[in-house]
Every structure is written in C-alpha cells, then in structure tokens.
Amino acid sequence: MGQQIDDGDDMLTTSYKEDKDCVAIVTGGSRGIGAAISKRLAKRGMVLNILYERDARAAEQVAEMISSEEGKVTTHQVDVSSEAEVNSLVEDVIASAGGIDLLINNAAISDDHLIMMTTLQEWERVLKVNITGTFLMTRAVLPYMLDQGHGNIINISSNSARIPGPGQAAYAASKGAVESFTRAVAMEVGRKGIRANTVAPGKIMTDMTRNLVDKLGAGTDGSRWGTPDDIAAVVSFLASAEADYVQGQVITVDGGRLVMRPHPR
Ligand SMILES: NC(=O)c1ccc[n+]([C@@H]2O[C@H](COP(=O)([O-])OP(=O)(O)OC[C@H]3O[C@@H](n4cnc5c(N)ncnc54)[C@H](OP(=O)(O)O)[C@@H]3O)[C@@H](O)[C@H]2O)c1
C-alpha cells in the first residue's frame, strides 16, 4: 500500500507492506510489554525478530508460542547498549530477511535510588541501556529504511518522564530523553517516509513492577494496573497504515493516571 501527500514544496511518500512481508525487530521482546507486542504483531503475520539480553529461556518461550500459531520468529541475544552487537544484529537481519520495516525500541532497565544515593555507575547504566540503546538501534536501521523509502520506529518511554516517583531520576531522565529523541528522528527523516512515535505506558504489571504490585497492591489509587496487552494494542495501531498521519508524538497509555492523580485541593 502506498500513499502520497502533497505538502507544498515536499512530496511525502509513505508506503506500507502487507503485514506478512513486514520485518519487525522488538528489543526486549522476551518478557512483559515486549513479549505482548511481539505476539500481537506476529498474529498479524509479521516476521518477528525478538531481542533479549540474558533470559534465553523467556525468549524461547515467546518464540515457541508464536511458532505454535504458525508465526515467523527468530530470537537474538543482543545487548542494545553495545554498538558492535547492535550493528551486527541489524546486518544479520538484513542479510536473512532482506530489510527492516518496523523497529520497536522497548528494552529498558530501572535501578531506582534517591539522587544523593545514586552512583555514577548506576546512573550511566540506566541511560546507556534506555537512551543510548534506543539511539544505537535507530542509527543502525535508518540507512536501510532510507534506502527502501519507508520505515516505522516506535519507542517506549514511560509516564515517569512527566511524573517521576522518588528514586526514579535516572529512569525518568532516560525516558524524557527517549521522547525528545523520537521527535528528533521524526524531524530528521519524517519527510523520507519514516514515522517515529513514542508510547508512554503508565503502571503495567510486568517483572519490572512486580515488587511495586506486591507492595502497593492493585488499584490503591483508584486506577487499575494496566496489562502488557493494553500497550501492545496501541503499538499495533501505530505499526499500521491507519496511523499514517501520526508522526513525532507521545501517546500516553496509563488508564488516565496522569490526569486523574490526586489534586492538591
Ligand atoms: N512495566 C511498567 O509499568 C512500565 C511502565 C512504563 C514504561 N515501561 C517501559 O516499557 C518497556 C518494557 O517494560 P517491561 O515492564 O515489559 O520490562 P521487563 O519485564 O523488565 O522486560 C525488559 C525486557 O528488556 C530486555 N532488556 C533489558 N536490558 C536489555 C539490554 N541491555 N539489551 C537487550 N535487552 C534488554 C529484557 O531482556 P532479558 O530478560 O533477557 O534481560 C526484557 O526482555 C520498558 O521500556 C519500560 O521502561 C514499563
């Protein structure tokens, strides 16, 4: 499918392959939100490349589930904060699949400490995985997306970028950077047929938040915990031609938590 938009001086051309021909990379696709995104995109028929760092078993389980439903999937052990590993992964995917149409930068870590207690090493590790990883993956796929004249990049931030909790300085800073970076990508290559958007989840039940769920219980502030599928649904929309006119945006998916949080009055 192709679409041409006459925008004065610029002719913007965005094309979308059929789902079955669409090659996707999902970083952190082995667990939580990334696993839900991978399963949903695979159900649509896309060719999935799932990245994980340590937990090979979790990645294999997701791949087995996808394969059992006739989905196409390969798992790759890649540290997204390693320039060499990222570049070689992208070369491998291009060599085997012939292109990359969709990149979901979902992998991230959190390591919460109050600012005064945060070591430089802890700070740098969070930023290195969350924002440098997003940069490295994006930089590696862009030449191919530009060559083929289309591409779609969806980055996962967090509503902690706007309402950080105590101890979340490094995580919040990294997620704010992901949102700014996404706008920069849209600005630089949006006129070359590439879309870049961010999805900002609220509190979603995954391994990352398991401690919090145990500590706070579900729905203590009147809002329910989200599920990985709540996020995957919006990512899937952005990964479709129906979202063709959505560019450079942050879409918050938090059950209204940002607007419904307790008001000082
Ligand atoms: N859960 C929430 O409430 C919430 C809220 C807002 C935003 N988010 C964001 O949503 C995304 C997914 O979160 P989640 O809760 O699903 O996380 P999760 O359950 O902790 O899973 C994290 C995933 O990232 C992978 N990963 C971590 N470091 C990596 C690295 N250096 N290189 C490659 N892969 C790496 C992990 O692989 P291994 O298991 O192999 O290490 C795993 O697949 C993250 O960007 C997170 O910041 C989550």
Coordinates of C-alpha atoms and ligand atoms in Angstrom, one line a residue:
M1 CA 0.0 0.0 0.0
G2 CA 1.4 3.5 -0.8
Q3 CA 0.2 7.0 0.0
Q4 CA 1.4 10.3 -1.4
I5 CA 0.8 13.6 0.4
D6 CA 1.3 16.8 -1.4
D7 CA 2.8 19.2 1.2
G8 CA 3.7 22.3 -0.8
D9 CA 7.4 22.0 -1.6
D10 CA 7.7 18.5 -0.2
M11 CA 6.2 15.3 -1.6
L12 CA 5.9 13.0 1.3
T13 CA 5.6 9.3 0.4
T14 CA 4.9 6.6 2.9
S15 CA 4.4 3.1 1.9
Y16 CA 3.3 0.1 3.9
K17 CA 4.0 -3.5 3.0
E18 CA 1.4 -6.2 3.7
D19 CA 1.8 -7.5 7.3
K20 CA 3.1 -10.9 6.1
D21 CA 6.0 -9.1 4.3
C22 CA 6.8 -6.7 7.2
V23 CA 10.1 -7.4 9.1
A24 CA 10.0 -6.2 12.7
I25 CA 12.6 -6.0 15.5
V26 CA 11.3 -5.8 19.0
T27 CA 14.0 -5.1 21.6
G28 CA 13.2 -6.7 25.0
G29 CA 10.7 -8.9 23.2
S30 CA 11.2 -11.8 25.6
R31 CA 9.2 -10.5 28.6
G32 CA 6.5 -8.2 29.7
I33 CA 5.3 -5.5 27.3
G34 CA 7.8 -6.5 24.6
A35 CA 6.5 -10.1 24.6
A36 CA 2.9 -8.9 24.3
I37 CA 3.9 -6.6 21.4
S38 CA 5.8 -9.4 19.7
K39 CA 2.9 -11.9 20.0
R40 CA 0.4 -9.3 18.7
L41 CA 2.5 -8.3 15.7
A42 CA 3.2 -12.0 14.9
K43 CA -0.5 -12.7 15.0
R44 CA -0.9 -10.1 12.2
G45 CA 1.6 -12.2 10.2
M46 CA 4.7 -10.0 10.6
V47 CA 8.2 -11.6 10.6
L48 CA 9.4 -11.1 14.1
N49 CA 13.0 -10.6 15.4
I50 CA 12.9 -10.7 19.2
L51 CA 15.9 -9.3 21.1
Y52 CA 16.8 -10.2 24.7
E53 CA 19.9 -9.8 26.8
R54 CA 20.0 -12.6 29.4
D55 CA 16.9 -14.7 29.7
A56 CA 17.2 -17.1 26.7
R57 CA 14.5 -19.3 28.2
A58 CA 11.9 -16.5 28.3
A59 CA 12.8 -15.5 24.7
E60 CA 12.4 -19.2 23.6
Q61 CA 9.0 -19.4 25.3
V62 CA 7.7 -16.4 23.4
A63 CA 9.1 -17.8 20.2
E64 CA 7.6 -21.2 20.8
M65 CA 4.2 -19.6 21.4
I66 CA 4.5 -17.6 18.2
S67 CA 5.7 -20.6 16.2
S68 CA 2.9 -22.8 17.5
E69 CA 0.4 -20.4 15.9
E70 CA 2.3 -20.5 12.6
G71 CA 4.1 -17.2 13.3
K72 CA 7.5 -16.3 11.9
V73 CA 10.1 -15.5 14.6
T74 CA 13.8 -15.5 15.4
T75 CA 15.4 -14.7 18.8
H76 CA 18.7 -12.9 19.1
Q77 CA 20.8 -12.3 22.2
V78 CA 21.9 -8.7 21.9
D79 CA 22.8 -6.0 24.5
V80 CA 21.2 -2.9 23.0
S81 CA 23.8 -0.8 24.7
S82 CA 26.6 -2.4 22.7
E83 CA 27.4 -0.7 19.5
A84 CA 29.1 -3.7 18.0
E85 CA 26.3 -6.1 18.9
V86 CA 23.6 -3.8 17.6
N87 CA 25.3 -3.2 14.3
S88 CA 26.0 -6.9 13.7
L89 CA 22.4 -7.8 14.6
V90 CA 21.0 -5.3 12.1
E91 CA 23.4 -6.7 9.4
D92 CA 22.2 -10.2 10.2
V93 CA 18.5 -9.3 10.0
I94 CA 19.1 -7.5 6.7
A95 CA 21.0 -10.5 5.3
S96 CA 18.4 -13.0 6.3
A97 CA 15.2 -11.0 5.9
G98 CA 16.2 -8.5 3.2
G99 CA 15.1 -5.4 5.0
I100 CA 13.7 -3.9 8.3
D101 CA 10.3 -2.2 8.2
L102 CA 9.5 -1.8 11.9
L103 CA 11.7 -1.2 14.9
I104 CA 10.2 -1.2 18.4
N105 CA 12.7 0.1 21.0
N106 CA 11.2 -1.4 24.1
A107 CA 14.2 -2.8 26.1
A108 CA 14.9 -0.9 29.2
I109 CA 16.0 -1.2 32.8
S110 CA 15.3 0.6 36.0
D111 CA 17.5 0.9 39.0
D112 CA 15.9 3.3 41.5
H113 CA 17.8 5.2 44.1
L114 CA 17.4 8.7 45.6
I115 CA 19.6 11.1 43.6
M116 CA 22.1 11.5 46.5
M117 CA 22.4 7.8 46.8
T118 CA 22.9 7.2 43.0
T119 CA 26.4 6.2 41.9
L120 CA 27.7 7.4 38.6
Q121 CA 27.9 3.8 37.5
E122 CA 24.2 3.2 38.3
W123 CA 23.2 6.5 36.5
E124 CA 25.3 5.7 33.4
R125 CA 24.0 2.1 33.1
V126 CA 20.3 3.2 33.1
L127 CA 21.0 5.9 30.5
K128 CA 23.2 3.6 28.4
V129 CA 20.5 0.9 28.1
N130 CA 17.4 3.1 27.8
I131 CA 18.5 6.0 25.7
T132 CA 21.9 5.0 24.1
G133 CA 20.3 1.6 23.3
T134 CA 17.4 3.4 21.5
F135 CA 19.9 5.7 19.7
L136 CA 22.2 2.8 18.6
M137 CA 19.3 0.6 17.3
T138 CA 17.7 3.6 15.4
R139 CA 21.0 4.7 13.9
A140 CA 21.7 1.1 12.7
V141 CA 18.3 0.7 10.9
L142 CA 18.0 4.2 9.4
P143 CA 20.3 3.7 6.4
Y144 CA 18.2 0.7 5.3
M145 CA 14.9 2.4 6.0
L146 CA 16.0 5.4 4.0
D147 CA 17.2 3.2 1.1
Q148 CA 13.9 1.4 0.9
G149 CA 12.0 4.6 1.3
H150 CA 9.9 3.6 4.3
G151 CA 10.1 2.6 7.9
N152 CA 8.4 2.8 11.2
I153 CA 10.0 3.3 14.6
I154 CA 8.1 3.1 17.9
N155 CA 9.9 3.9 21.1
I156 CA 8.6 3.0 24.6
S157 CA 9.0 5.7 27.2
S158 CA 7.1 6.0 30.5
N159 CA 4.8 8.5 32.2
S160 CA 7.6 8.6 34.7
A161 CA 9.1 11.1 32.2
R162 CA 6.4 13.5 33.4
I163 CA 5.6 12.3 36.9
P164 CA 8.7 10.7 38.3
G165 CA 8.4 8.9 41.6
P166 CA 11.1 9.2 44.3
G167 CA 14.2 7.4 43.2
Q168 CA 13.4 7.5 39.6
A169 CA 15.8 10.3 38.5
A170 CA 17.9 8.2 36.1
Y171 CA 14.9 6.3 34.7
A172 CA 12.8 9.4 34.3
A173 CA 15.7 11.3 32.6
S174 CA 16.3 8.4 30.2
K175 CA 12.6 8.3 29.3
G176 CA 12.3 12.0 28.8
A177 CA 15.3 11.7 26.5
V178 CA 13.6 8.9 24.6
E179 CA 10.7 11.2 23.9
S180 CA 12.9 14.1 22.7
F181 CA 15.0 11.7 20.6
T182 CA 11.8 10.4 18.9
R183 CA 10.8 13.9 17.9
A184 CA 14.3 14.5 16.6
V185 CA 14.0 11.3 14.5
A186 CA 10.7 12.4 13.1
M187 CA 12.1 15.8 12.3
E188 CA 15.2 14.5 10.5
V189 CA 13.7 11.6 8.5
G190 CA 9.9 12.1 8.6
R191 CA 9.9 13.5 5.1
K192 CA 11.7 10.4 3.8
G193 CA 8.8 8.0 4.5
I194 CA 9.8 7.1 8.0
R195 CA 7.5 7.6 11.0
A196 CA 8.7 7.8 14.6
N197 CA 6.4 7.9 17.6
T198 CA 6.6 7.1 21.3
V199 CA 4.2 5.2 23.5
A200 CA 4.4 6.1 27.2
P201 CA 2.9 3.4 29.5
G202 CA 1.6 4.0 32.9
K203 CA 1.8 1.3 35.6
I204 CA 1.8 -2.1 33.8
M205 CA 2.1 -5.4 35.6
T206 CA 5.4 -7.0 34.5
D207 CA 8.6 -8.3 36.1
M208 CA 9.8 -4.6 36.2
T209 CA 6.9 -3.6 38.5
R210 CA 6.3 -6.9 40.4
N211 CA 7.8 -5.5 43.6
L212 CA 5.5 -2.5 43.4
V213 CA 2.4 -4.6 42.8
D214 CA 3.3 -6.7 45.8
K215 CA 4.0 -3.6 47.9
L216 CA 1.1 -1.4 46.8
G217 CA -1.5 -3.9 45.7
A218 CA -3.6 -3.3 42.6
G219 CA -5.6 -0.2 42.2
T220 CA -4.8 1.5 45.5
D221 CA -5.1 5.0 43.9
G222 CA -8.4 4.2 42.2
S223 CA -6.9 3.3 38.8
R224 CA -6.3 -0.3 37.7
W225 CA -2.9 -1.7 36.7
G226 CA -2.5 -1.9 33.0
T227 CA -1.6 -5.1 31.2
P228 CA 1.1 -5.6 28.6
D229 CA -1.6 -6.1 26.1
D230 CA -3.0 -2.6 26.8
I231 CA 0.3 -1.2 25.5
A232 CA 0.7 -3.8 22.6
A233 CA -2.7 -2.7 21.2
V234 CA -1.6 0.9 20.8
V235 CA 1.8 -0.1 19.4
S236 CA 0.0 -2.3 16.9
F237 CA -2.1 0.6 15.8
L238 CA 1.0 2.8 15.4
A239 CA 2.5 -0.1 13.4
S240 CA -0.3 0.1 10.8
A241 CA -1.2 2.3 7.9
E242 CA -4.1 3.5 9.9
A243 CA -1.7 5.6 11.9
D244 CA -0.1 7.1 8.8
Y245 CA -0.8 10.7 9.9
V246 CA 0.7 10.2 13.4
Q247 CA 4.2 11.5 13.5
G248 CA 6.6 12.5 16.2
Q249 CA 4.0 12.0 19.0
V250 CA 4.0 10.7 22.5
I251 CA 0.9 8.6 23.2
T252 CA 0.3 8.1 26.9
V253 CA -1.4 4.8 27.8
D254 CA -2.0 4.9 31.5
G255 CA -5.7 4.5 32.2
G256 CA -5.9 8.2 32.8
R257 CA -3.5 8.2 35.7
L258 CA -1.7 11.3 34.6
V259 CA -4.8 13.4 34.6
M260 CA -6.7 11.7 37.5
R261 CA -3.9 11.7 40.0
P262 CA -4.7 13.3 43.4
H263 CA -5.1 17.0 43.1
P264 CA -3.6 19.2 45.8
R265 CA -7.0 20.8 46.5
Ligands
LIG1 N1 6.1 -2.1 33.4 C1 5.7 -0.8 33.6 O1 4.9 -0.5 34.5 C2 6.3 0.2 32.6 C3 5.8 1.5 32.8 C4 6.3 2.5 31.9 C5 7.2 2.2 30.9 N2 7.6 0.9 30.8 C6 8.6 0.6 29.8 O2 8.1 -0.5 28.9 C7 9.2 -1.2 28.4 C8 9.1 -2.7 28.8 O3 9.0 -2.8 30.2 P1 8.6 -4.2 30.9 O4 8.0 -3.8 32.2 O5 8.0 -5.1 30.0 O6 10.1 -4.7 31.3 P2 10.7 -6.1 31.8 O7 9.5 -7.0 32.0 O8 11.7 -5.8 32.8 O9 11.4 -6.6 30.4 C9 12.5 -5.9 30.0 C10 13.0 -6.5 28.7 O10 14.1 -5.8 28.2 C11 15.2 -6.7 28.0 N3 16.5 -6.0 28.2 C12 16.9 -5.4 29.3 N4 18.1 -4.9 29.2 C13 18.5 -5.1 27.9 C14 19.6 -4.9 27.1 N5 20.7 -4.2 27.6 N6 19.7 -5.3 25.9 C15 18.6 -6.0 25.3 N7 17.5 -6.3 26.0 C16 17.4 -5.9 27.3 C17 15.0 -7.8 28.9 O11 15.7 -9.0 28.4 P3 16.3 -10.0 29.5 O12 15.2 -10.6 30.3 O13 17.0 -11.1 28.6 O14 17.3 -9.2 30.3 C18 13.4 -8.0 28.8 O15 13.1 -8.7 27.6 C19 10.4 -0.6 29.0 O16 10.9 0.4 28.1 C20 9.9 0.1 30.3 O17 10.7 1.2 30.6 C21 7.2 -0.1 31.6

